[in-house]
PDB file of C-alpha atoms and ligand atoms in Angstrom:
ATOM      1  CA  MET A 269      24.272-138.335  22.373  1.00 54.00           C
ATOM      2  CA  SER A 270      27.037-139.582  20.360  1.00 53.00           C
ATOM      3  CA  SER A 271      29.909-138.510  22.397  1.00 66.00           C
ATOM      4  CA  GLU A 272      31.690-141.766  24.431  1.00 68.00           C
ATOM      5  CA  PRO A 273      30.690-141.572  27.870  1.00 72.00           C
ATOM      6  CA  ALA A 274      33.587-140.352  30.528  1.00 90.00           C
ATOM      7  CA  TRP A 275      35.667-142.749  31.912  1.00 95.00           C
ATOM      8  CA  GLU A 276      36.587-142.231  35.889  1.00 96.00           C
ATOM      9  CA  THR A 277      40.292-143.241  36.798  1.00 97.00           C
ATOM     10  CA  GLY A 278      41.462-144.251  39.869  1.00 98.00           C
ATOM     11  CA  ARG A 279      45.129-145.801  41.306  1.00 98.00           C
ATOM     12  CA  CYS A 280      46.808-147.082  44.112  1.00 98.00           C
ATOM     13  CA  LEU A 281      48.983-144.701  46.227  1.00 98.00           C
ATOM     14  CA  CYS A 282      52.064-145.920  44.598  1.00 98.00           C
ATOM     15  CA  GLY A 283      50.910-145.827  40.677  1.00 98.00           C
ATOM     16  CA  ALA A 284      51.451-149.486  40.242  1.00 98.00           C
ATOM     17  CA  VAL A 285      47.704-149.986  39.287  1.00 98.00           C
ATOM     18  CA  VAL A 286      46.065-147.610  37.604  1.00 98.00           C
ATOM     19  CA  TYR A 287      42.360-148.236  36.188  1.00 98.00           C
ATOM     20  CA  ARG A 288      39.119-146.781  34.927  1.00 98.00           C
ATOM     21  CA  ILE A 289      35.465-147.079  34.812  1.00 97.00           C
ATOM     22  CA  ARG A 290      32.870-146.218  32.040  1.00 95.00           C
ATOM     23  CA  GLY A 291      31.165-143.662  33.653  1.00 90.00           C
ATOM     24  CA  PRO A 292      28.082-142.690  34.840  1.00 92.00           C
ATOM     25  CA  LEU A 293      29.607-144.038  38.309  1.00 93.00           C
ATOM     26  CA  ARG A 294      27.223-146.293  40.289  1.00 94.00           C
ATOM     27  CA  PRO A 295      25.797-145.538  43.436  1.00 95.00           C
ATOM     28  CA  ALA A 296      28.364-146.989  46.147  1.00 96.00           C
ATOM     29  CA  HIS A 297      27.752-148.667  49.282  1.00 96.00           C
ATOM     30  CA  ALA A 298      29.538-148.575  52.274  1.00 97.00           C
ATOM     31  CA  CYS A 299      30.467-152.442  53.474  1.00 97.00           C
ATOM     32  CA  HIS A 300      31.206-152.842  57.113  1.00 97.00           C
ATOM     33  CA  CYS A 301      31.968-156.759  56.209  1.00 96.00           C
ATOM     34  CA  GLY A 302      34.430-158.525  58.867  1.00 96.00           C
ATOM     35  CA  GLN A 303      36.932-159.090  55.426  1.00 95.00           C
ATOM     36  CA  CYS A 304      36.311-155.258  54.415  1.00 96.00           C
ATOM     37  CA  ARG A 305      37.606-153.895  57.588  1.00 97.00           C
ATOM     38  CA  ARG A 306      40.378-156.360  57.878  1.00 96.00           C
ATOM     39  CA  GLN A 307      41.966-156.348  54.266  1.00 95.00           C
ATOM     40  CA  SER A 308      41.444-151.955  54.454  1.00 95.00           C
ATOM     41  CA  GLY A 309      41.741-151.122  57.935  1.00 96.00           C
ATOM     42  CA  HIS A 310      38.202-149.867  58.347  1.00 97.00           C
ATOM     43  CA  PHE A 311      35.248-150.050  56.684  1.00 97.00           C
ATOM     44  CA  VAL A 312      34.963-148.992  52.782  1.00 97.00           C
ATOM     45  CA  VAL A 313      32.863-147.571  50.400  1.00 98.00           C
ATOM     46  CA  ALA A 314      32.628-149.061  47.252  1.00 98.00           C
ATOM     47  CA  THR A 315      31.293-148.893  43.932  1.00 97.00           C
ATOM     48  CA  MET A 316      30.313-151.511  41.321  1.00 95.00           C
ATOM     49  CA  ALA A 317      31.055-151.620  37.485  1.00 96.00           C
ATOM     50  CA  LEU A 318      30.230-154.872  34.694  1.00 96.00           C
ATOM     51  CA  PRO A 319      33.375-156.289  33.906  1.00 96.00           C
ATOM     52  CA  GLU A 320      33.055-154.733  30.293  1.00 96.00           C
ATOM     53  CA  ASP A 321      32.862-151.145  32.233  1.00 96.00           C
ATOM     54  CA  PHE A 322      35.926-151.488  33.764  1.00 97.00           C
ATOM     55  CA  GLU A 323      39.843-151.949  32.513  1.00 98.00           C
ATOM     56  CA  VAL A 324      43.137-151.912  34.289  1.00 98.00           C
ATOM     57  CA  ILE A 325      45.556-149.665  33.067  1.00 98.00           C
ATOM     58  CA  GLU A 326      47.965-149.971  34.907  1.00 98.00           C
ATOM     59  CA  ALA A 327      48.558-153.986  36.017  1.00 98.00           C
ATOM     60  CA  ARG A 328      52.234-153.729  37.072  1.00 98.00           C
ATOM     61  CA  GLY A 329      50.968-153.963  41.496  1.00 98.00           C
ATOM     62  CA  LEU A 330      48.242-156.003  40.741  1.00 98.00           C
ATOM     63  CA  LYS A 331      47.876-158.827  43.197  1.00 98.00           C
ATOM     64  CA  TRP A 332      44.633-160.788  43.691  1.00 98.00           C
ATOM     65  CA  HIS A 333      43.679-162.505  46.782  1.00 97.00           C
ATOM     66  CA  ALA A 334      41.333-165.277  46.980  1.00 97.00           C
ATOM     67  CA  SER A 335      39.411-164.082  49.916  1.00 95.00           C
ATOM     68  CA  SER A 336      36.341-166.945  49.421  1.00 94.00           C
ATOM     69  CA  GLU A 337      35.562-169.739  46.765  1.00 95.00           C
ATOM     70  CA  TRP A 338      33.191-167.704  44.969  1.00 94.00           C
ATOM     71  CA  ALA A 339      35.366-163.667  45.172  1.00 96.00           C
ATOM     72  CA  ARG A 340      39.164-162.888  45.242  1.00 97.00           C
ATOM     73  CA  ARG A 341      40.096-159.118  46.393  1.00 98.00           C
ATOM     74  CA  GLY A 342      42.396-156.962  44.255  1.00 98.00           C
ATOM     75  CA  PHE A 343      44.960-154.387  46.145  1.00 98.00           C
ATOM     76  CA  CYS A 344      48.426-153.208  44.971  1.00 98.00           C
ATOM     77  CA  GLY A 345      51.227-155.783  45.847  1.00 98.00           C
ATOM     78  CA  GLU A 346      53.732-153.062  46.075  1.00 98.00           C
ATOM     79  CA  CYS A 347      51.805-150.465  48.192  1.00 98.00           C
ATOM     80  CA  GLY A 348      49.208-152.476  49.516  1.00 98.00           C
ATOM     81  CA  SER A 349      46.518-150.476  48.553  1.00 98.00           C
ATOM     82  CA  ALA A 350      43.069-152.515  48.813  1.00 98.00           C
ATOM     83  CA  MET A 351      41.165-151.361  45.712  1.00 98.00           C
ATOM     84  CA  PHE A 352      38.853-154.230  44.219  1.00 98.00           C
ATOM     85  CA  TRP A 353      36.682-156.997  44.919  1.00 97.00           C
ATOM     86  CA  THR A 354      35.136-159.277  42.210  1.00 97.00           C
ATOM     87  CA  ASP A 355      32.925-162.365  41.766  1.00 95.00           C
ATOM     88  CA  ASP A 356      33.676-161.973  38.229  1.00 94.00           C
ATOM     89  CA  SER A 357      29.920-161.198  37.076  1.00 95.00           C
ATOM     90  CA  GLU A 358      30.319-157.789  38.772  1.00 95.00           C
ATOM     91  CA  ILE A 359      33.524-155.971  40.239  1.00 97.00           C
ATOM     92  CA  SER A 360      33.383-153.839  43.001  1.00 97.00           C
ATOM     93  CA  ILE A 361      35.899-150.702  43.008  1.00 98.00           C
ATOM     94  CA  ALA A 362      36.815-148.933  46.891  1.00 98.00           C
ATOM     95  CA  VAL A 363      36.252-145.161  45.930  1.00 98.00           C
ATOM     96  CA  GLY A 364      39.038-143.918  47.859  1.00 98.00           C
ATOM     97  CA  SER A 365      41.428-144.623  44.908  1.00 98.00           C
ATOM     98  CA  LEU A 366      38.986-142.904  42.113  1.00 98.00           C
ATOM     99  CA  ASP A 367      41.016-139.315  41.349  1.00 98.00           C
ATOM    100  CA  ASP A 368      37.974-137.565  41.201  1.00 96.00           C
ATOM    101  CA  GLN A 369      35.379-138.600  44.205  1.00 96.00           C
ATOM    102  CA  SER A 370      33.180-135.898  43.692  1.00 94.00           C
ATOM    103  CA  ALA A 371      30.465-137.674  41.838  1.00 89.00           C
ATOM    104  CA  VAL A 372      30.603-140.331  44.792  1.00 95.00           C
ATOM    105  CA  LYS A 373      26.766-141.131  46.338  1.00 96.00           C
ATOM    106  CA  VAL A 374      26.226-143.498  48.959  1.00 96.00           C
ATOM    107  CA  LEU A 375      23.230-144.850  48.937  1.00 95.00           C
ATOM    108  CA  ARG A 376      23.489-147.827  51.846  1.00 96.00           C
ATOM    109  CA  HIS A 377      25.446-149.299  54.689  1.00 97.00           C
ATOM    110  CA  ILE A 378      25.431-153.144  54.195  1.00 96.00           C
ATOM    111  CA  PHE A 379      26.661-155.882  56.600  1.00 96.00           C
ATOM    112  CA  TYR A 380      26.108-153.209  59.233  1.00 97.00           C
ATOM    113  CA  ASP A 381      25.448-155.971  61.506  1.00 95.00           C
ATOM    114  CA  GLU A 382      29.064-157.098  61.452  1.00 96.00           C
ATOM    115  CA  LYS A 383      30.631-153.766  62.738  1.00 97.00           C
ATOM    116  CA  PRO A 384      32.330-153.593  65.919  1.00 97.00           C
ATOM    117  CA  ALA A 385      30.781-151.495  68.797  1.00 97.00           C
ATOM    118  CA  PHE A 386      33.262-148.922  68.600  1.00 97.00           C
ATOM    119  CA  TYR A 387      31.474-146.721  65.514  1.00 97.00           C
ATOM    120  CA  ASP A 388      28.295-146.308  64.747  1.00 97.00           C
ATOM    121  CA  VAL A 389      26.794-144.359  61.068  1.00 97.00           C
ATOM    122  CA  ALA A 390      24.618-141.265  61.400  1.00 96.00           C
ATOM    123  CA  ASP A 391      24.411-140.339  57.804  1.00 96.00           C
ATOM    124  CA  GLY A 392      20.764-141.424  57.523  1.00 97.00           C
ATOM    125  CA  LEU A 393      20.930-143.863  54.982  1.00 97.00           C
ATOM    126  CA  PRO A 394      19.612-147.374  55.078  1.00 96.00           C
ATOM    127  CA  LYS A 395      21.483-149.766  56.758  1.00 96.00           C
ATOM    128  CA  PHE A 396      21.204-154.100  55.804  1.00 96.00           C
ATOM    129  CA  ALA A 397      22.096-156.624  58.066  1.00 94.00           C
ATOM    130  CA  GLN A 398      23.399-158.224  55.285  1.00 87.00           C
ATOM    131  CA  TYR A 399      23.843-157.740  51.654  1.00 83.00           C
ATOM    132  CA  GLU A 400      21.352-156.245  49.904  1.00 75.00           C
ATOM    133  CA  GLU A 401      19.961-156.185  46.408  1.00 70.00           C
ATOM    134  CA  PRO A 402      19.748-154.642  43.969  1.00 60.00           C
ATOM    135  CA  MET A 403      22.929-152.063  44.017  1.00 55.00           C
ATOM    136  CA  ASP A 404      21.006-149.750  41.602  1.00 54.00           C
ATOM    137  CA  ASP A 405      17.560-149.035  42.513  1.00 47.00           C
ATOM    138  CA  GLY A 406      17.105-144.965  42.381  1.00 41.00           C
ATOM    139  CA  GLY A 407      19.652-144.647  39.612  1.00 38.00           C
TER     140      GLY A 407
HETATM  141 ZN1  LIG B 165      50.366-149.584  44.950  1.00 56.49          ZN
HETATM  142 ZN1  LIG B 166      32.797-155.736  52.697  1.00 56.49          ZN
END
């Protein structure tokens, strides 16, 4: 195959942040950590990409919040969409912002022990108390 790999596109609610990821999409995880829940309103399903496979096309609304000493979270400063997390070695992208979510496959739940008691997930996927490497096993 000599054709360019397909790019997946995504955007925030208002369109002031638009991005693309070089496909194919990597498997996603569902993160139940306190930061994801606080920033998004609930748990976050996110895929991952290497920086060279990720491009911001429209950055007009893009703002970054330093959420720890090693990581920052990207969101739209105009409409408030929570979209990215990065430690600069890779970037995590909330799949809810993808234009086409039909290829999303969720691999596991992480930081499951941090979730509050009011919800449970019964999808049969592995649940980890903390982060779990690697993200890419099985594809
Ligand atoms: Zn926006
Ligand atoms: Zn999280």
